[in-house]
mmCIF file of C-alpha atoms in Angstrom:
data_model
loop_
_atom_site.group_PDB
_atom_site.id
_atom_site.type_symbol
_atom_site.label_atom_id
_atom_site.label_comp_id
_atom_site.label_asym_id
_atom_site.label_seq_id
_atom_site.Cartn_x
_atom_site.Cartn_y
_atom_site.Cartn_z
ATOM 1 C CA MET A 1 -168.390 -36.640 47.955
ATOM 2 C CA SER A 2 -166.002 -39.618 48.025
ATOM 3 C CA GLN A 3 -166.238 -42.915 46.176
ATOM 4 C CA LEU A 4 -164.288 -46.168 46.130
ATOM 5 C CA ALA A 5 -164.171 -48.351 43.014
ATOM 6 C CA SER A 6 -161.769 -49.971 40.582
ATOM 7 C CA PRO A 7 -159.001 -47.722 39.255
ATOM 8 C CA SER A 8 -160.313 -47.901 35.679
ATOM 9 C CA VAL A 9 -163.758 -46.575 36.652
ATOM 10 C CA GLN A 10 -162.279 -43.810 38.765
ATOM 11 C CA GLU A 11 -159.852 -42.796 36.035
ATOM 12 C CA GLN A 12 -162.672 -42.684 33.503
ATOM 13 C CA GLN A 13 -164.709 -40.423 35.770
ATOM 14 C CA PHE A 14 -161.694 -38.190 36.341
ATOM 15 C CA LEU A 15 -160.935 -37.967 32.604
ATOM 16 C CA HIS A 16 -164.591 -37.204 31.876
ATOM 17 C CA ALA A 17 -164.510 -34.323 34.366
ATOM 18 C CA PHE A 18 -161.299 -33.058 32.750
ATOM 19 C CA GLN A 19 -162.744 -33.165 29.227
ATOM 20 C CA GLN A 20 -165.930 -31.458 30.409
ATOM 21 C CA ALA A 21 -163.856 -28.670 31.936
ATOM 22 C CA ILE A 22 -162.024 -28.199 28.620
ATOM 23 C CA GLU A 23 -165.252 -28.124 26.622
ATOM 24 C CA THR A 24 -166.988 -25.664 28.970
ATOM 25 C CA GLN A 25 -163.876 -23.447 29.229
ATOM 26 C CA SER A 26 -163.853 -23.835 33.000
ATOM 27 C CA PHE A 27 -160.480 -25.641 33.133
ATOM 28 C CA ASP A 28 -157.841 -24.006 35.336
ATOM 29 C CA ARG A 29 -155.024 -26.546 35.714
ATOM 30 C CA LEU A 30 -154.232 -30.250 36.035
ATOM 31 C CA ILE A 31 -151.403 -31.686 38.139
ATOM 32 C CA LEU A 32 -150.212 -35.268 37.650
ATOM 33 C CA SER A 33 -147.818 -36.317 40.426
ATOM 34 C CA GLN A 34 -146.032 -39.318 41.956
ATOM 35 C CA TYR A 35 -145.098 -40.537 38.490
ATOM 36 C CA LYS A 36 -144.049 -44.220 38.376
ATOM 37 C CA GLY A 37 -143.610 -44.780 34.651
ATOM 38 C CA GLU A 38 -140.602 -45.417 32.426
ATOM 39 C CA ILE A 39 -139.469 -41.804 31.927
ATOM 40 C CA GLU A 40 -136.381 -41.421 34.117
ATOM 41 C CA GLN A 41 -136.332 -38.729 36.843
ATOM 42 C CA LEU A 42 -139.807 -37.418 35.933
ATOM 43 C CA GLU A 43 -141.636 -36.389 39.099
ATOM 44 C CA LYS A 44 -144.781 -34.507 38.124
ATOM 45 C CA MET A 45 -146.512 -32.580 35.357
ATOM 46 C CA THR A 46 -148.531 -29.360 35.486
ATOM 47 C CA TRP A 47 -150.945 -28.697 32.608
ATOM 48 C CA ARG A 48 -152.553 -25.379 31.711
ATOM 49 C CA ILE A 49 -154.176 -23.803 28.684
ATOM 50 C CA ILE A 50 -152.255 -20.881 27.194
ATOM 51 C CA GLN A 51 -152.570 -18.804 24.043
ATOM 52 C CA LEU A 52 -149.829 -19.134 21.405
ATOM 53 C CA GLN A 53 -150.157 -17.051 18.255
ATOM 54 C CA GLY A 54 -153.873 -16.681 18.883
ATOM 55 C CA GLN A 55 -154.483 -20.417 19.378
ATOM 56 C CA ALA A 56 -155.338 -22.223 22.613
ATOM 57 C CA VAL A 57 -152.909 -25.044 23.410
ATOM 58 C CA LEU A 58 -152.295 -27.354 26.355
ATOM 59 C CA SER A 59 -148.976 -26.433 27.909
ATOM 60 C CA CYS A 60 -147.238 -28.879 30.231
ATOM 61 C CA VAL A 61 -144.331 -28.258 32.577
ATOM 62 C CA TYR A 62 -142.554 -31.609 33.054
ATOM 63 C CA ARG A 63 -140.727 -31.463 36.376
ATOM 64 C CA TYR A 64 -137.686 -33.720 36.491
ATOM 65 C CA HIS A 65 -135.333 -34.244 39.403
ATOM 66 C CA THR A 66 -132.835 -31.657 38.121
ATOM 67 C CA GLN A 67 -134.736 -29.508 35.615
ATOM 68 C CA ASP A 68 -138.098 -28.467 34.176
ATOM 69 C CA VAL A 69 -139.080 -28.854 30.526
ATOM 70 C CA THR A 70 -142.093 -27.128 28.949
ATOM 71 C CA LYS A 71 -143.925 -28.618 25.953
ATOM 72 C CA ASN A 72 -147.014 -27.309 24.178
ATOM 73 C CA TYR A 73 -149.622 -29.495 22.453
ATOM 74 C CA PRO A 74 -152.741 -28.924 20.365
ATOM 75 C CA ILE A 75 -155.751 -29.553 22.614
ATOM 76 C CA ALA A 76 -156.645 -32.978 21.170
ATOM 77 C CA GLU A 77 -153.054 -34.207 21.280
ATOM 78 C CA GLY A 78 -152.637 -32.918 24.831
ATOM 79 C CA ILE A 79 -155.692 -34.837 25.983
ATOM 80 C CA GLN A 80 -154.242 -38.031 24.491
ATOM 81 C CA GLN A 81 -150.956 -37.408 26.304
ATOM 82 C CA ILE A 82 -152.796 -36.949 29.603
ATOM 83 C CA GLN A 83 -154.800 -40.135 29.118
ATOM 84 C CA GLY A 84 -151.582 -42.119 28.744
ATOM 85 C CA LEU A 85 -149.745 -40.433 31.597
ATOM 86 C CA LEU A 86 -152.611 -40.786 34.079
ATOM 87 C CA ASP A 87 -152.053 -44.560 34.251
ATOM 88 C CA CYS A 88 -148.494 -43.958 35.508
ATOM 89 C CA CYS A 89 -149.322 -41.453 38.269
ATOM 90 C CA LYS A 90 -150.505 -42.249 41.763
ATOM 91 C CA GLN A 91 -152.171 -38.868 42.201
ATOM 92 C CA ALA A 92 -153.944 -36.383 39.943
ATOM 93 C CA ASN A 93 -155.530 -33.050 40.874
ATOM 94 C CA LEU A 94 -157.945 -31.229 38.555
ATOM 95 C CA PHE A 95 -158.874 -27.604 39.264
ATOM 96 C CA THR A 96 -161.800 -25.885 37.525
ATOM 97 C CA VAL A 97 -163.584 -22.639 38.286
ATOM 98 C CA THR A 98 -166.370 -24.456 40.144
ATOM 99 C CA GLU A 99 -164.801 -27.565 41.671
ATOM 100 C CA GLU A 100 -161.693 -29.547 42.518
ATOM 101 C CA TRP A 101 -161.162 -33.233 41.754
ATOM 102 C CA GLN A 102 -158.517 -35.441 43.357
ATOM 103 C CA LEU A 103 -157.676 -38.956 42.199
ATOM 104 C CA LYS A 104 -155.438 -41.045 44.497
ATOM 105 C CA LYS A 105 -154.392 -44.610 43.682
ATOM 106 C CA ASN A 106 -152.521 -47.455 45.326
ATOM 107 C CA LYS A 107 -152.052 -51.117 44.405
ATOM 108 C CA LYS A 108 -155.509 -52.161 45.586
ATOM 109 C CA LYS A 109 -157.879 -49.258 45.056
ATOM 110 C CA ALA A 110 -158.434 -45.701 43.944
ATOM 111 C CA MET A 111 -160.325 -42.865 45.593
ATOM 112 C CA LEU A 112 -161.910 -40.000 43.680
ATOM 113 C CA THR A 113 -162.840 -36.890 45.637
ATOM 114 C CA GLN A 114 -164.855 -33.959 44.327
ATOM 115 C CA ILE A 115 -165.084 -30.658 46.209
ATOM 116 C CA LYS A 116 -167.581 -28.037 45.080
ATOM 117 C CA ILE A 117 -166.719 -24.364 45.351
ATOM 118 C CA LYS A 118 -169.670 -23.008 47.283
ATOM 119 C CA HIS A 119 -169.530 -19.282 46.605
ATOM 120 C CA ALA A 120 -170.080 -17.844 43.143
ATOM 121 C CA ALA A 121 -167.756 -14.952 43.948
ATOM 122 C CA GLN A 122 -164.946 -17.396 44.640
ATOM 123 C CA ALA A 123 -165.596 -19.152 41.338
ATOM 124 C CA GLN A 124 -165.605 -15.828 39.520
ATOM 125 C CA THR A 125 -162.266 -14.927 41.081
ATOM 126 C CA LEU A 126 -160.789 -18.190 39.841
ATOM 127 C CA LEU A 127 -162.260 -17.595 36.386
ATOM 128 C CA GLN A 128 -160.759 -14.126 36.216
ATOM 129 C CA GLY A 129 -157.420 -15.556 37.277
ATOM 130 C CA HIS A 130 -157.779 -18.198 34.554
ATOM 131 C CA ASP A 131 -158.460 -15.547 31.914
ATOM 132 C CA ARG A 132 -155.475 -13.511 33.015
ATOM 133 C CA ALA A 133 -153.235 -16.577 32.994
ATOM 134 C CA LYS A 134 -153.944 -17.078 29.293
ATOM 135 C CA GLN A 135 -152.376 -13.705 28.595
ATOM 136 C CA ARG A 136 -149.359 -14.097 30.833
ATOM 137 C CA TYR A 137 -145.982 -13.957 29.184
ATOM 138 C CA VAL A 138 -144.305 -15.610 32.183
ATOM 139 C CA VAL A 139 -145.668 -18.899 33.522
ATOM 140 C CA GLN A 140 -146.073 -18.646 37.278
ATOM 141 C CA ASP A 141 -144.807 -22.111 38.219
ATOM 142 C CA ARG A 142 -141.429 -21.750 36.499
ATOM 143 C CA PRO A 143 -138.605 -22.824 38.854
ATOM 144 C CA PHE A 144 -136.502 -19.684 38.347
ATOM 145 C CA LEU A 145 -139.269 -17.589 39.921
ATOM 146 C CA GLN A 146 -139.028 -19.582 43.153
ATOM 147 C CA ARG A 147 -135.229 -19.365 43.155
ATOM 148 C CA LEU A 148 -135.422 -15.580 42.712
ATOM 149 C CA GLY A 149 -137.916 -15.229 45.570
ATOM 150 C CA ILE A 150 -140.965 -14.275 43.462
ATOM 151 C CA THR A 151 -142.967 -17.411 44.258
ATOM 152 C CA ASP A 152 -143.111 -19.831 47.164
ATOM 153 C CA GLU A 153 -142.751 -23.628 47.106
ATOM 154 C CA LYS A 154 -146.371 -23.930 45.894
ATOM 155 C CA ALA A 155 -145.731 -21.571 42.953
ATOM 156 C CA GLN A 156 -147.835 -18.852 44.555
ATOM 157 C CA ILE A 157 -146.744 -15.215 44.288
ATOM 158 C CA ILE A 158 -145.201 -13.999 47.542
ATOM 159 C CA PRO A 159 -147.315 -10.950 48.537
ATOM 160 C CA SER A 160 -144.344 -8.629 48.984
ATOM 161 C CA MET A 161 -143.218 -9.454 45.407
ATOM 162 C CA ALA A 162 -146.565 -8.799 43.710
ATOM 163 C CA ARG A 163 -145.378 -5.487 42.241
ATOM 164 C CA LYS A 164 -142.194 -7.058 40.924
ATOM 165 C CA TRP A 165 -144.261 -9.867 39.377
ATOM 166 C CA LYS A 166 -146.401 -7.314 37.555
ATOM 167 C CA GLN A 167 -143.311 -5.449 36.378
ATOM 168 C CA ILE A 168 -141.741 -8.649 35.033
ATOM 169 C CA ASN A 169 -144.835 -9.502 33.010
ATOM 170 C CA LYS A 170 -145.161 -5.968 31.665
ATOM 171 C CA PHE A 171 -141.520 -5.936 30.590
ATOM 172 C CA VAL A 172 -141.826 -9.236 28.703
ATOM 173 C CA GLU A 173 -145.089 -8.041 27.128
ATOM 174 C CA ILE A 174 -143.344 -4.903 25.818
ATOM 175 C CA PHE A 175 -140.451 -6.988 24.562
ATOM 176 C CA SER A 176 -142.817 -9.473 22.896
ATOM 177 C CA ASN A 177 -144.683 -6.768 20.985
ATOM 178 C CA ALA A 178 -141.429 -5.198 19.775
ATOM 179 C CA PHE A 179 -139.953 -8.607 18.948
ATOM 180 C CA GLU A 180 -142.731 -9.149 16.403
ATOM 181 C CA GLN A 181 -141.606 -6.001 14.556
ATOM 182 C CA ILE A 182 -137.984 -6.984 14.045
ATOM 183 C CA ASN A 183 -136.440 -9.652 11.853
ATOM 184 C CA SER A 184 -136.713 -12.593 14.227
ATOM 185 C CA ASP A 185 -136.350 -15.468 11.762
ATOM 186 C CA GLN A 186 -132.954 -16.381 13.157
ATOM 187 C CA ASP A 187 -132.804 -19.162 15.721
ATOM 188 C CA GLU A 188 -130.238 -17.550 18.048
ATOM 189 C CA ILE A 189 -131.008 -14.196 19.684
ATOM 190 C CA ARG A 190 -128.039 -12.364 21.232
ATOM 191 C CA ILE A 191 -128.986 -10.099 24.136
ATOM 192 C CA VAL A 192 -127.015 -8.022 26.632
ATOM 193 C CA ASP A 193 -128.720 -6.710 29.770
ATOM 194 C CA PHE A 194 -126.622 -3.917 31.276
ATOM 195 C CA GLY A 195 -127.281 -3.507 35.003
ATOM 196 C CA SER A 196 -129.057 -6.848 35.329
ATOM 197 C CA GLY A 197 -129.180 -6.714 39.149
ATOM 198 C CA LYS A 198 -130.762 -9.818 40.652
ATOM 199 C CA GLY A 199 -131.790 -10.957 37.177
ATOM 200 C CA TYR A 200 -135.587 -10.831 37.482
ATOM 201 C CA LEU A 201 -136.111 -9.544 33.952
ATOM 202 C CA THR A 202 -133.080 -11.345 32.513
ATOM 203 C CA PHE A 203 -134.328 -14.778 33.571
ATOM 204 C CA ALA A 204 -137.907 -14.017 32.489
ATOM 205 C CA LEU A 205 -136.746 -12.960 29.039
ATOM 206 C CA TYR A 206 -134.629 -16.091 28.617
ATOM 207 C CA ASP A 207 -137.547 -18.300 29.675
ATOM 208 C CA TYR A 208 -139.977 -16.514 27.338
ATOM 209 C CA LEU A 209 -137.725 -16.786 24.279
ATOM 210 C CA GLN A 210 -136.866 -20.422 24.926
ATOM 211 C CA GLU A 211 -140.247 -21.771 25.958
ATOM 212 C CA GLN A 212 -142.748 -19.638 24.046
ATOM 213 C CA LYS A 213 -140.830 -18.436 20.991
ATOM 214 C CA HIS A 214 -138.689 -21.583 20.638
ATOM 215 C CA LYS A 215 -135.522 -19.559 20.125
ATOM 216 C CA THR A 216 -132.026 -20.099 21.480
ATOM 217 C CA PRO A 217 -131.424 -17.051 23.696
ATOM 218 C CA LEU A 218 -127.763 -16.150 24.143
ATOM 219 C CA ILE A 219 -128.071 -13.693 27.027
ATOM 220 C CA THR A 220 -125.438 -11.991 29.152
ATOM 221 C CA GLY A 221 -126.378 -10.048 32.254
ATOM 222 C CA VAL A 222 -123.826 -7.368 33.099
ATOM 223 C CA GLU A 223 -123.716 -6.320 36.770
ATOM 224 C CA LEU A 224 -121.163 -4.518 38.944
ATOM 225 C CA ARG A 225 -122.009 -6.253 42.231
ATOM 226 C CA PRO A 226 -120.063 -9.553 42.467
ATOM 227 C CA ASN A 227 -122.478 -11.151 44.939
ATOM 228 C CA LEU A 228 -125.370 -10.727 42.488
ATOM 229 C CA VAL A 229 -123.283 -12.039 39.592
ATOM 230 C CA GLU A 230 -122.401 -15.148 41.594
ATOM 231 C CA PHE A 231 -126.004 -15.632 42.747
ATOM 232 C CA CYS A 232 -127.501 -15.304 39.254
ATOM 233 C CA GLN A 233 -124.898 -17.574 37.698
ATOM 234 C CA GLN A 234 -125.728 -20.275 40.244
ATOM 235 C CA VAL A 235 -129.487 -19.944 39.632
ATOM 236 C CA ALA A 236 -128.964 -20.153 35.859
ATOM 237 C CA GLN A 237 -126.983 -23.363 36.347
ATOM 238 C CA ASP A 238 -129.530 -24.848 38.738
ATOM 239 C CA VAL A 239 -132.548 -24.270 36.468
ATOM 240 C CA GLY A 240 -130.762 -25.430 33.321
ATOM 241 C CA PHE A 241 -130.489 -22.099 31.461
ATOM 242 C CA LYS A 242 -127.375 -23.159 29.563
ATOM 243 C CA HIS A 243 -127.008 -20.031 27.414
ATOM 244 C CA LEU A 244 -127.495 -17.468 30.184
ATOM 245 C CA ASP A 245 -124.399 -16.101 31.884
ATOM 246 C CA PHE A 246 -123.425 -13.102 33.965
ATOM 247 C CA PHE A 247 -120.437 -10.775 33.736
ATOM 248 C CA GLU A 248 -119.036 -8.660 36.556
ATOM 249 C CA GLY A 249 -118.648 -5.183 35.099
ATOM 250 C CA ASP A 250 -120.496 -2.364 33.335
ATOM 251 C CA VAL A 251 -120.685 -0.597 29.968
ATOM 252 C CA ARG A 252 -117.027 0.413 30.303
ATOM 253 C CA THR A 253 -115.690 -3.099 30.727
ATOM 254 C CA TYR A 254 -118.044 -5.387 28.793
ATOM 255 C CA HIS A 255 -117.774 -5.038 25.016
ATOM 256 C CA PRO A 256 -119.875 -7.522 23.028
ATOM 257 C CA GLU A 257 -118.946 -8.230 19.427
ATOM 258 C CA LYS A 258 -122.478 -8.957 18.219
ATOM 259 C CA LEU A 259 -125.836 -7.845 19.526
ATOM 260 C CA ASP A 260 -129.479 -8.278 18.554
ATOM 261 C CA VAL A 261 -131.084 -6.695 21.622
ATOM 262 C CA MET A 262 -129.578 -4.175 24.048
ATOM 263 C CA ILE A 263 -131.281 -3.667 27.415
ATOM 264 C CA ALA A 264 -130.317 -1.099 30.043
ATOM 265 C CA LEU A 265 -132.858 -0.561 32.804
ATOM 266 C CA HIS A 266 -132.027 2.135 35.338
ATOM 267 C CA ALA A 267 -128.453 2.661 34.147
ATOM 268 C CA CYS A 268 -127.380 5.772 36.038
ATOM 269 C CA ASP A 269 -126.990 9.126 34.244
ATOM 270 C CA ILE A 270 -124.717 8.867 31.174
ATOM 271 C CA ALA A 271 -124.331 5.087 31.591
ATOM 272 C CA THR A 272 -127.599 5.007 29.629
ATOM 273 C CA ASP A 273 -125.873 6.938 26.826
ATOM 274 C CA PHE A 274 -122.989 4.464 26.709
ATOM 275 C CA ALA A 275 -125.438 1.564 26.600
ATOM 276 C CA ILE A 276 -127.508 3.109 23.788
ATOM 277 C CA HIS A 277 -124.312 3.851 21.893
ATOM 278 C CA THR A 278 -123.310 0.185 22.186
ATOM 279 C CA GLY A 279 -126.655 -0.830 20.699
ATOM 280 C CA ILE A 280 -126.418 1.604 17.803
ATOM 281 C CA ARG A 281 -122.754 0.798 17.123
ATOM 282 C CA LEU A 282 -123.478 -2.927 16.904
ATOM 283 C CA ASN A 283 -126.594 -2.378 14.801
ATOM 284 C CA ALA A 284 -128.907 -3.955 17.399
ATOM 285 C CA ALA A 285 -132.378 -4.753 16.111
ATOM 286 C CA MET A 286 -133.935 -3.599 19.413
ATOM 287 C CA ILE A 287 -132.853 -1.165 22.130
ATOM 288 C CA MET A 288 -134.737 -0.972 25.451
ATOM 289 C CA CYS A 289 -133.738 1.382 28.241
ATOM 290 C CA ALA A 290 -135.313 2.931 31.311
ATOM 291 C CA PRO A 291 -133.158 5.998 32.070
ATOM 292 C CA CYS A 292 -132.180 6.898 35.600
ATOM 293 C CA CYS A 293 -130.554 9.778 37.522
ATOM 294 C CA HIS A 294 -130.482 12.505 34.852
ATOM 295 C CA LYS A 295 -127.589 14.716 35.961
ATOM 296 C CA GLU A 296 -125.656 15.779 32.882
ATOM 297 C CA LEU A 297 -127.945 18.451 31.444
ATOM 298 C CA ARG A 298 -129.271 20.026 34.641
ATOM 299 C CA PRO A 299 -126.175 22.225 35.339
ATOM 300 C CA GLN A 300 -126.097 23.299 31.679
ATOM 301 C CA LEU A 301 -129.769 24.252 31.481
ATOM 302 C CA LYS A 302 -130.454 27.918 30.743
ATOM 303 C CA SER A 303 -134.083 28.898 30.865
ATOM 304 C CA PRO A 304 -135.457 30.587 27.751
ATOM 305 C CA ALA A 305 -136.986 33.931 28.718
ATOM 306 C CA VAL A 306 -140.549 32.785 28.166
ATOM 307 C CA LEU A 307 -140.003 29.725 30.394
ATOM 308 C CA GLN A 308 -138.139 31.452 33.240
ATOM 309 C CA PRO A 309 -141.284 31.886 35.404
ATOM 310 C CA MET A 310 -141.876 28.129 35.186
ATOM 311 C CA LEU A 311 -138.288 26.911 35.450
ATOM 312 C CA GLN A 312 -137.405 29.112 38.410
ATOM 313 C CA TYR A 313 -138.756 26.275 40.559
ATOM 314 C CA GLY A 314 -136.154 23.573 41.109
ATOM 315 C CA ILE A 315 -138.520 20.643 40.683
ATOM 316 C CA HIS A 316 -139.687 21.982 37.331
ATOM 317 C CA ALA A 317 -136.131 22.604 36.172
ATOM 318 C CA GLY A 318 -135.213 19.043 37.082
ATOM 319 C CA GLN A 319 -138.204 17.634 35.207
ATOM 320 C CA GLN A 320 -137.360 19.796 32.197
ATOM 321 C CA ALA A 321 -133.738 18.605 32.181
ATOM 322 C CA GLU A 322 -134.919 14.986 32.398
ATOM 323 C CA MET A 323 -137.382 15.411 29.533
ATOM 324 C CA LEU A 324 -134.796 17.208 27.409
ATOM 325 C CA THR A 325 -132.163 14.516 28.061
ATOM 326 C CA ASP A 326 -134.433 11.700 26.965
ATOM 327 C CA THR A 327 -135.905 13.650 24.046
ATOM 328 C CA ILE A 328 -132.406 14.089 22.595
ATOM 329 C CA ARG A 329 -131.703 10.381 23.171
ATOM 330 C CA ALA A 330 -134.906 9.429 21.350
ATOM 331 C CA LEU A 331 -134.174 11.820 18.480
ATOM 332 C CA LEU A 332 -130.626 10.499 18.108
ATOM 333 C CA LEU A 333 -131.988 6.968 17.882
ATOM 334 C CA LYS A 334 -134.428 8.170 15.236
ATOM 335 C CA ALA A 335 -131.638 9.915 13.323
ATOM 336 C CA TYR A 336 -129.549 6.744 13.335
ATOM 337 C CA GLY A 337 -132.210 4.524 11.843
ATOM 338 C CA TYR A 338 -134.580 3.505 14.640
ATOM 339 C CA ASP A 339 -138.322 3.803 15.113
ATOM 340 C CA THR A 340 -138.493 5.119 18.675
ATOM 341 C CA LYS A 341 -141.159 5.322 21.359
ATOM 342 C CA VAL A 342 -141.049 6.935 24.803
ATOM 343 C CA PHE A 343 -143.750 5.794 27.214
ATOM 344 C CA GLU A 344 -144.611 4.804 30.767
ATOM 345 C CA PHE A 345 -143.143 1.392 31.594
ATOM 346 C CA VAL A 346 -145.235 0.635 34.683
ATOM 347 C CA SER A 347 -147.475 2.916 36.691
ATOM 348 C CA LEU A 348 -145.980 5.272 39.249
ATOM 349 C CA GLU A 349 -147.505 3.235 42.069
ATOM 350 C CA HIS A 350 -144.980 0.473 41.297
ATOM 351 C CA THR A 351 -141.810 2.511 40.715
ATOM 352 C CA SER A 352 -140.817 6.151 40.228
ATOM 353 C CA LYS A 353 -138.327 5.077 37.516
ATOM 354 C CA ASN A 354 -141.024 4.268 35.028
ATOM 355 C CA LYS A 355 -139.997 5.749 31.662
ATOM 356 C CA MET A 356 -139.124 3.416 28.809
ATOM 357 C CA ILE A 357 -137.300 4.306 25.595
ATOM 358 C CA LEU A 358 -137.946 1.549 23.053
ATOM 359 C CA ALA A 359 -136.266 1.567 19.639
ATOM 360 C CA THR A 360 -136.520 -0.940 16.789
ATOM 361 C CA LYS A 361 -134.222 -0.860 13.772
ATOM 362 C CA ARG A 362 -135.680 0.227 10.436
ATOM 363 C CA LYS A 363 -134.802 -1.955 7.474
ATOM 364 C CA ASP A 364 -134.453 1.044 5.172
ATOM 365 C CA ASP A 365 -132.319 3.175 7.488
ATOM 366 C CA GLN A 366 -129.929 5.748 6.085
ATOM 367 C CA ALA A 367 -128.340 7.327 9.141
ATOM 368 C CA PRO A 368 -127.768 9.921 10.233
ATOM 369 C CA ASP A 369 -130.886 11.882 9.311
ATOM 370 C CA ALA A 370 -129.822 15.524 8.860
ATOM 371 C CA LYS A 371 -133.335 16.866 9.497
ATOM 372 C CA VAL A 372 -133.556 15.144 12.883
ATOM 373 C CA LEU A 373 -130.039 16.239 13.815
ATOM 374 C CA ALA A 374 -131.068 19.821 13.058
ATOM 375 C CA GLN A 375 -134.008 19.444 15.458
ATOM 376 C CA ILE A 376 -131.569 18.357 18.160
ATOM 377 C CA GLN A 377 -129.354 21.382 17.566
ATOM 378 C CA ALA A 378 -132.374 23.678 17.807
ATOM 379 C CA LEU A 379 -133.346 22.199 21.164
ATOM 380 C CA LYS A 380 -129.796 22.456 22.475
ATOM 381 C CA GLY A 381 -129.578 26.073 21.351
ATOM 382 C CA MET A 382 -132.875 26.962 22.994
ATOM 383 C CA TYR A 383 -131.722 25.636 26.370
ATOM 384 C CA GLY A 384 -128.038 26.497 26.098
ATOM 385 C CA ILE A 385 -126.908 22.843 26.124
ATOM 386 C CA GLN A 386 -123.256 22.370 25.150
ATOM 387 C CA LYS A 387 -122.765 18.673 25.845
ATOM 388 C CA HIS A 388 -124.891 15.547 25.499
ATOM 389 C CA SER A 389 -122.892 12.349 25.941
ATOM 390 C CA LEU A 390 -124.780 10.156 23.470
ATOM 391 C CA GLU A 391 -124.364 12.753 20.744
ATOM 392 C CA LEU A 392 -120.630 12.969 21.404
ATOM 393 C CA LEU A 393 -120.262 9.188 21.512
ATOM 394 C CA LEU A 394 -121.956 8.833 18.155
ATOM 395 C CA ALA A 395 -119.609 11.477 16.753
ATOM 396 C CA ASP A 396 -116.589 9.691 18.294
ATOM 397 C CA GLN A 397 -115.852 12.746 20.426
ATOM 398 C CA LEU A 398 -116.273 11.328 23.916
ATOM 399 C CA GLU A 399 -113.795 8.970 25.571
ATOM 400 C CA ILE A 400 -114.849 6.174 27.910
ATOM 401 C CA GLU A 401 -114.983 7.551 31.436
ATOM 402 C CA ASP A 402 -116.316 6.578 34.847
ATOM 403 C CA VAL A 403 -120.051 6.194 34.370
ATOM 404 C CA GLY A 404 -120.872 4.235 37.500
ATOM 405 C CA CYS A 405 -123.818 5.215 39.666
ATOM 406 C CA LYS A 406 -122.919 7.550 42.503
ATOM 407 C CA CYS A 407 -126.473 7.985 43.776
#
């Protein structure tokens, strides 16, 4: 239906529909656009309900000409903000799980349009999407996602990037859960992401810490490919991520002085060992790595007699070498004062490189733990392993060498 009346009546009807959607928990999002008020360079605002520390809040992305700013409000305060801002906007769009409302104004009149969603299945789909959005750790309409090619100009996920979108959210969820376990009272969080690539996870982590945890993230992405370094640096500048920068190099050439979180996803072969060693050496509160290309132990592997029938098959020997490599890494982290988990990062349908080693620093650490080190020696003896790079690095017995990926 469509109606014509004075702007005040139409605005009241629109606000009533908005408040009803909040009260009935059917609210999806509200977009206020064509802003003509006194705030300089403000173009539009997108409002959603999100969960912060178990509480529902109204979150608004203020889109300015050169940057976006996110602010979160208690529900009542957010409603008051919207009531004031609505007067200064020529258009407002309200989306609920059952209907859409559009308010358009000009100097002489206003038009309020309501569109019912006819099919219950369609409404249920929107409701499910609304419920999922509450639990998202990355807000879908963030500008960096469009610049990185995850979303289109309407902030919709590009179909070919759906798997990457899921991976990004899962990564930030894992980080968020671990972040709660470490001493995070400090305002500045220093992070190095070795092998940052195109920066999907690096940007998402920066955005999460800044917008949802209200921290100052000091993040460096380390990447060998100069074109990706240049691209990511430009995106960081364009979206206003002032404390995010990118370094052309790898674990051999970038040596941070301080570190709170060390990330190395898919660092090839012993590059993972060098990255973990950097985290341990600098007493990082959190270490996250997804190992890749396990080559070091495979040539050394000698099958114990009882396992020879199983390990005679190449695929099984490779899997055994991979499991042994990462088991020793996890045990070394444990020995040097970290609570360590090894688990599936994302399902195999999304990527074959799906193992995550996550370590958080214990407050009462007394490294190294002789009992755990003895377990490592027993495993090495059983399989005839003479060399494991992380072990040698921690013992200061391995020099820096070429650890680049030669896959």
